[in-house]
Coordinates of C-alpha atoms in Angstrom, one line a residue:
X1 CA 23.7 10.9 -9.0
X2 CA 20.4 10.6 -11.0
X3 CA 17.0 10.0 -9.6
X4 CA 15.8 6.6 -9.9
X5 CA 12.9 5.7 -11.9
X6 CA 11.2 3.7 -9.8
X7 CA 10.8 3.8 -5.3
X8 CA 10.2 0.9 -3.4
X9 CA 8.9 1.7 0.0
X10 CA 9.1 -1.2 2.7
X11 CA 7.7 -0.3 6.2
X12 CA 8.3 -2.9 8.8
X13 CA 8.2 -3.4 12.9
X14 CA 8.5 -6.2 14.7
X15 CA 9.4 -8.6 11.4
X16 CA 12.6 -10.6 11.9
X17 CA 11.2 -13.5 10.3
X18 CA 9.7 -11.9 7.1
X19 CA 11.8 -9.0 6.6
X20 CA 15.1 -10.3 4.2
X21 CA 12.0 -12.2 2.4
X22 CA 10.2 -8.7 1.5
X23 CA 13.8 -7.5 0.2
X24 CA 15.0 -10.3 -1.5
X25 CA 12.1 -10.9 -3.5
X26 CA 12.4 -6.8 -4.5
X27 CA 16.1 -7.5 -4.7
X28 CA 15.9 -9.7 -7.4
X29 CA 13.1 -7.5 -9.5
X30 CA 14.7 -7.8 -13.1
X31 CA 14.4 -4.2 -15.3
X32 CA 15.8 -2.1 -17.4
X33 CA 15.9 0.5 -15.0
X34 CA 17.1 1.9 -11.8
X35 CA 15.4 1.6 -9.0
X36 CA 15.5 2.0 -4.7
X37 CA 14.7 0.7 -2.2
X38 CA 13.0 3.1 1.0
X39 CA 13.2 1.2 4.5
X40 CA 11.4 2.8 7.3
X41 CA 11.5 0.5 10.4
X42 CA 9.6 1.3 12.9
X43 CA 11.4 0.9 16.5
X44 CA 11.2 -3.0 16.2
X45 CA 12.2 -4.3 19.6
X46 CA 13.1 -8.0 17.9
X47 CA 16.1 -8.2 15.6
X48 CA 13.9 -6.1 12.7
X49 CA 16.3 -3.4 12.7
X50 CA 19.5 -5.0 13.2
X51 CA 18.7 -7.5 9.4
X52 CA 17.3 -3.8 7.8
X53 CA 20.9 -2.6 8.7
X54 CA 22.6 -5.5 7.3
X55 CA 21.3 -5.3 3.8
X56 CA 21.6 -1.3 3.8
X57 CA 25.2 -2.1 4.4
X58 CA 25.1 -4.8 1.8
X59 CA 23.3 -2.8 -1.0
X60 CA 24.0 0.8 0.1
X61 CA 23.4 1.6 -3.8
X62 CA 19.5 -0.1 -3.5
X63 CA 18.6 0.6 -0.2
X64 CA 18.4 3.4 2.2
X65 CA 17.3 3.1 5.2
X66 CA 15.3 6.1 6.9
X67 CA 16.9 7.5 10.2
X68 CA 15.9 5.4 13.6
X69 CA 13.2 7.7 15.6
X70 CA 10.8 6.6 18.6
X71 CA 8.1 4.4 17.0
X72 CA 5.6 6.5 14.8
X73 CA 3.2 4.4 13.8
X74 CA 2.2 2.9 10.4
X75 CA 1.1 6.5 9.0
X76 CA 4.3 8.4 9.9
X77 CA 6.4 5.8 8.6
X78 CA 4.6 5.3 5.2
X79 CA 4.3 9.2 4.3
X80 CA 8.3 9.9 6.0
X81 CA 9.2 7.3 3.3
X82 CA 7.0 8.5 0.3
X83 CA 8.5 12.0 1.1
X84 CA 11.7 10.6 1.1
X85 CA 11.2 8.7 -2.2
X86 CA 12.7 10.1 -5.5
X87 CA 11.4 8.2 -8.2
X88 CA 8.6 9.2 -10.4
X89 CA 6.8 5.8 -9.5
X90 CA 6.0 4.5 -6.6
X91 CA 5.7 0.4 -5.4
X92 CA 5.5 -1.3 -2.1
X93 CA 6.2 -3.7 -0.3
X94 CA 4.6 -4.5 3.6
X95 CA 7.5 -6.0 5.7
X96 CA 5.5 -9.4 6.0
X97 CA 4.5 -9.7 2.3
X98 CA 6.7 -10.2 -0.7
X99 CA 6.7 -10.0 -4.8
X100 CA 6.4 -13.7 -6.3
X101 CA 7.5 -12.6 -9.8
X102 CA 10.3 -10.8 -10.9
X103 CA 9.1 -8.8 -13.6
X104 CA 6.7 -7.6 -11.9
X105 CA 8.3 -3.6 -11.6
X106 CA 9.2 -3.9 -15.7
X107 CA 5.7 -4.8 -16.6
X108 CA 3.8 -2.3 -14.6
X109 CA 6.4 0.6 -15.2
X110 CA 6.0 -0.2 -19.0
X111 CA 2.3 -0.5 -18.5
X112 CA 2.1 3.5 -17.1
X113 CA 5.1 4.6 -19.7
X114 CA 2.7 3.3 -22.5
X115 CA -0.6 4.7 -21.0
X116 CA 0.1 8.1 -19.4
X117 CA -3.4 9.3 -18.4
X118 CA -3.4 6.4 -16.1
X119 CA -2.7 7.5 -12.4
X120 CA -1.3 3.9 -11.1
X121 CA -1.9 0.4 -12.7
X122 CA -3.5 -2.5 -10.3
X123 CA -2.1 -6.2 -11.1
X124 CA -3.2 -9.3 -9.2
X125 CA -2.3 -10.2 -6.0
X126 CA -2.2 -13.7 -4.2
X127 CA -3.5 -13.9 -0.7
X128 CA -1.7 -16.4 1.6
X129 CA -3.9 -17.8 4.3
X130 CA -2.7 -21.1 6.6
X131 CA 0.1 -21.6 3.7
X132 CA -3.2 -21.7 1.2
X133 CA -2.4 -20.1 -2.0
X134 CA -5.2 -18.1 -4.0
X135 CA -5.0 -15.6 -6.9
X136 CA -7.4 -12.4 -6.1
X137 CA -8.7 -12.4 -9.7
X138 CA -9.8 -15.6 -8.9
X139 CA -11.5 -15.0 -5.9
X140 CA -15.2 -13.6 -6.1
X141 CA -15.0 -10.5 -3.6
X142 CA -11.9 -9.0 -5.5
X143 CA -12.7 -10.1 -9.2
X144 CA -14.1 -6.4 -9.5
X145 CA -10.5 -5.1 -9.3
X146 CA -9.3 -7.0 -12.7
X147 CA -10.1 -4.6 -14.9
X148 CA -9.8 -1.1 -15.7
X149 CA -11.5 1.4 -14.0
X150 CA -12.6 4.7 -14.2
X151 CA -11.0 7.5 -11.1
X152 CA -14.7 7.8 -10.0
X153 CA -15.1 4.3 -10.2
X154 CA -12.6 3.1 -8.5
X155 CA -13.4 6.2 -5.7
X156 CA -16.9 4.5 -4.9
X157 CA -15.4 1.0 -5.1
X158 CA -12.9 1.4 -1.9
X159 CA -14.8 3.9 0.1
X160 CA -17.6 1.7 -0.4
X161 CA -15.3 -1.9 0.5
X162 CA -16.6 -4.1 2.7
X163 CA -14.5 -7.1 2.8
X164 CA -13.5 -6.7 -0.4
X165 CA -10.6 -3.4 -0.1
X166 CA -7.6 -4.0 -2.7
X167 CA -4.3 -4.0 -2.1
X168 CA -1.9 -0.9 -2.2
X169 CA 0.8 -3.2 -2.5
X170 CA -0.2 -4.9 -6.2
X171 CA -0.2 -1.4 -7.5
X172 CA 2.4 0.7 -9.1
X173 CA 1.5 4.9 -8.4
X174 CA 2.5 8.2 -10.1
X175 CA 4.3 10.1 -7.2
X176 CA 3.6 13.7 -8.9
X177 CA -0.3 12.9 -8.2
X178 CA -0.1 12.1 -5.1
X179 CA 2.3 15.7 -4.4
X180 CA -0.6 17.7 -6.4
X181 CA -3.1 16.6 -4.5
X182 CA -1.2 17.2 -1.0
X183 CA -0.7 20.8 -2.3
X184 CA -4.4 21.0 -4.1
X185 CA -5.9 19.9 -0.6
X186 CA -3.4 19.9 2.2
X187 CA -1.4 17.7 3.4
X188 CA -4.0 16.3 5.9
X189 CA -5.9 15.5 2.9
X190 CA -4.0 12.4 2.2
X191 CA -2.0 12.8 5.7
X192 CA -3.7 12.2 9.7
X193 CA -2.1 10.2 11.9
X194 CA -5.2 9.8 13.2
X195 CA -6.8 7.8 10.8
X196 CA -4.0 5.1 11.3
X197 CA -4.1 3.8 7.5
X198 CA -2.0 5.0 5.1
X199 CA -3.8 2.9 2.1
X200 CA -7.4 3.7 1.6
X201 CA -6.7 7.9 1.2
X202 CA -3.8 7.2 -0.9
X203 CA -5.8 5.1 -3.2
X204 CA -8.8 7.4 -3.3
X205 CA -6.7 11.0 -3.6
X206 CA -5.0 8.5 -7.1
X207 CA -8.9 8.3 -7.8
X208 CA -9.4 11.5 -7.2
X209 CA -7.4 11.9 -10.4
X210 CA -7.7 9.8 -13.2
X211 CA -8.3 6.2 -14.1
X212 CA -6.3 2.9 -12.5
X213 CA -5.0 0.7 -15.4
X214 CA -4.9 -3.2 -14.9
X215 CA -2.3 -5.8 -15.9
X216 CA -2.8 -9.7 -15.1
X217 CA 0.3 -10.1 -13.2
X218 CA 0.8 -11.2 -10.1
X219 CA 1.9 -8.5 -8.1
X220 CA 2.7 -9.1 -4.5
X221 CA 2.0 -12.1 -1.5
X222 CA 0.0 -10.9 0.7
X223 CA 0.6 -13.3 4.0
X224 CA -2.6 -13.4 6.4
X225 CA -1.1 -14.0 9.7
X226 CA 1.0 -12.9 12.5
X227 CA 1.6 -9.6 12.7
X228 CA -0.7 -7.3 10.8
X229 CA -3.1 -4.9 13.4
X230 CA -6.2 -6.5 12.2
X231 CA -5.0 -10.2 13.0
X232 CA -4.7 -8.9 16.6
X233 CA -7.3 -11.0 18.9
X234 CA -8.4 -8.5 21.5
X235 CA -11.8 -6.8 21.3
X236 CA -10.3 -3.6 22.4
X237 CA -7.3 -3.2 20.1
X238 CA -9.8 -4.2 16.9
X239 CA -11.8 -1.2 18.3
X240 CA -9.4 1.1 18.2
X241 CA -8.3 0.0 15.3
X242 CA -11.1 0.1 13.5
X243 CA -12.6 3.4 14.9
X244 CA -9.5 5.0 13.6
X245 CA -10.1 3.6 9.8
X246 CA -14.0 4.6 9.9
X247 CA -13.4 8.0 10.9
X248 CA -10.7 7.8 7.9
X249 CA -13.8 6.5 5.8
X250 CA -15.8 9.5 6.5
X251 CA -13.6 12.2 6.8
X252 CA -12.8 10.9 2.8
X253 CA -16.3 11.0 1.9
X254 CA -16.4 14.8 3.0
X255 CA -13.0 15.4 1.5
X256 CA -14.3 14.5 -2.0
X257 CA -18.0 15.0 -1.8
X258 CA -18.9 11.7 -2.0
X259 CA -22.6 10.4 -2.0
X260 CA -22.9 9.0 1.1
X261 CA -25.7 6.7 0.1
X262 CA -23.4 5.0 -2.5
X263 CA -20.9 3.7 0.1
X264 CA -23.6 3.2 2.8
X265 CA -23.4 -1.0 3.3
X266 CA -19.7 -0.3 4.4
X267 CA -20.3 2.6 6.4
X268 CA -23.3 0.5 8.1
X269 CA -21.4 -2.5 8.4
X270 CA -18.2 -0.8 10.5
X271 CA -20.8 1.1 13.0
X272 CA -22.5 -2.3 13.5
X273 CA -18.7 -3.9 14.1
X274 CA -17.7 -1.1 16.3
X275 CA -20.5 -0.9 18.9
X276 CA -20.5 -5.0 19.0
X277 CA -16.7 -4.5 19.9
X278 CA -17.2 -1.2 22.7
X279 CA -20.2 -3.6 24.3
X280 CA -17.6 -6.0 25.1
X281 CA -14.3 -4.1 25.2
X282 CA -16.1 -0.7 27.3
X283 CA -14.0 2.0 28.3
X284 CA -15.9 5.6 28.4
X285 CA -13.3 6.8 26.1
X286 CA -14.2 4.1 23.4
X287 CA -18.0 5.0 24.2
X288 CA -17.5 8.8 23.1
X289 CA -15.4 8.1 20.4
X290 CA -18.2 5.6 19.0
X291 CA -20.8 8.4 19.9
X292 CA -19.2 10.8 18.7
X293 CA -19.0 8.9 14.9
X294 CA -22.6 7.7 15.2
X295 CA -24.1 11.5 16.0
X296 CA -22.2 12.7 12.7
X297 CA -22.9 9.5 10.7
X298 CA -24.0 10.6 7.1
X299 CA -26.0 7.6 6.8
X300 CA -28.5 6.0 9.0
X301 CA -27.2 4.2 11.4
X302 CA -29.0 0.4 11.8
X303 CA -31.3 0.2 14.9
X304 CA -29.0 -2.7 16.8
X305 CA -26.4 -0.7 16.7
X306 CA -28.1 2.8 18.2
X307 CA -29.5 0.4 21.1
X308 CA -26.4 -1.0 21.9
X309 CA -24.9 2.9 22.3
X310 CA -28.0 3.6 24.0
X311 CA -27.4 0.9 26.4
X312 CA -23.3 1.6 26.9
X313 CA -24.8 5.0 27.6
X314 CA -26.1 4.1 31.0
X315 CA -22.3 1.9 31.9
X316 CA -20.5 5.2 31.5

């Protein structure tokens, strides 16, 4: 059987109410083309699993779903699926989001077929907060991301993110760039489950390599809410979230030889986060974790925040 043109990786856990949303709106993508569908589901313990195995049964042609292991975590499960995808493009899909228009694959595939020096193409997305509606190239903080942009560009644009980091989702990716840079770099270049984010290096190692196209559609819903990490209340498990993705943000500054100075408001900004969240969520282990990022920091880091580790210092 031939390769499909196009993957569609879906990673889910813990999303029986948002789940046969995500694949019927990817379902009912119309194109010229073949495409799959790549489920990993990751050790739901609701009734995640059970739906994913109903429409693998349904649409065995469209969808595989990858074999059931012990919960992995969000990096595992993206990179087992991207390893597992065989089409020269890549999309996704989170298991609590979904694609609002149907032509959505067709455009951006004949978008890249036309304009081959481009490593992925980025396409609106709309951001669905309290049931609220909003297109992103309509919104301030991600009108920067309607355009083309340069690799370099784009590099110093998310490492640099604030509260302003596009979304993976809304793109469509060459696969082969994402393999040459793996085998250019290593694996852990793109790859660490201890960063616990599969988005921000896979956008930068696409930067690393050519320019992003754009195309005004509307690519994906992304659905504020429920179940992502960063929704979670608890000062301790932002921290620990968080931590993970800044030491993901300078790791990738190293990796690249990025100016450190050009992305320093973000790099600023999350020590300043991260030492108001170890204050009130202390553990030791949070304190040398924190430390330990704020003794290597490339940039300065703001007074506040070194008297606040100065202070957790003498809790230990």
């Amino acid at each position: 059987m031939s390769a499909p043109e196009v993957s569609v990786i879906v990673v889910t856990y813990n999303q029986e109410r948002t789940i046969a949303r995500a694949l019927d709106s990817i379902l009912a993508q119309q194109c010229d083309f073949d495409f799959e569908i790549i489920v990993g589901e990751d050790g739901s313990s609701d009734r995640t699993l059970e739906i994913c195995r109903d429409y693998a049964l349904r649409y065995p042609e469209r969808i595989r779903l990858l074999p059931q292991v012990p919960n992995k975590g969000i990096v595992d499960n993206y990179f087992d699926c991207l390893e597992a995808c065989r089409g020269e493009f890549v999309a996704d899909c989170a298991g609590d989001d979904y694609w609002p228009c149907q032509d959505r694959m067709q455009s951006q595939l004949d978008f890249l077929r036309s304009n081959p020096s481009d490593v992925a193409v980025m396409s609106d997305w709309r951001i669905v907060e309290n049931g609220v509606p909003v297109l992103s190239s309509q919104t301030e903080r991600y009108r920067k991301y309607a355009c083309r942009s340069e690799g370099s560009e784009m590099m110093r644009r998310v490492l640099g993110a604030v509260n302003d980091f596009p979304l993976l989702s809304a793109m469509m990716f060459r696969r082969g760039v994402i393999n040459d840079v793996m085998a250019c770099r290593g694996v852990d270049s793109v790859r660490r489950r201890e960063w616990g984010c599969e988005d921000l290096p896979v956008i930068v190692a696409l930067a690393s390599r050519g320019p992003f196209g754009y195309l005004p559609v509307e690519a994906s819903a992304y659905v504020v809410g429920d179940s992502t990490v960063s929704n979670n209340r608890s000062d301790g498990a932002l921290f620990d979230f968080y931590v993970k993705a800044t030491t993901c943000l300078v790791d990738l500054i190293r990796i690249y030889s990025v100016d450190p100075d050009s992305v320093r408001e973000n790099l600023d900004s999350k020590i300043r986060y991260l030492a108001g969240l170890a204050s009130s969520a202390f553990t030791s282990e949070r304190y040398a974790r924190l430390r330990s990022l704020a003794d290597e920091w490339p940039v300065a880091v703001p007074v506040k925040a070194r008297l606040r580790l100065a202070f957790m210092r003498f809790r230990r």
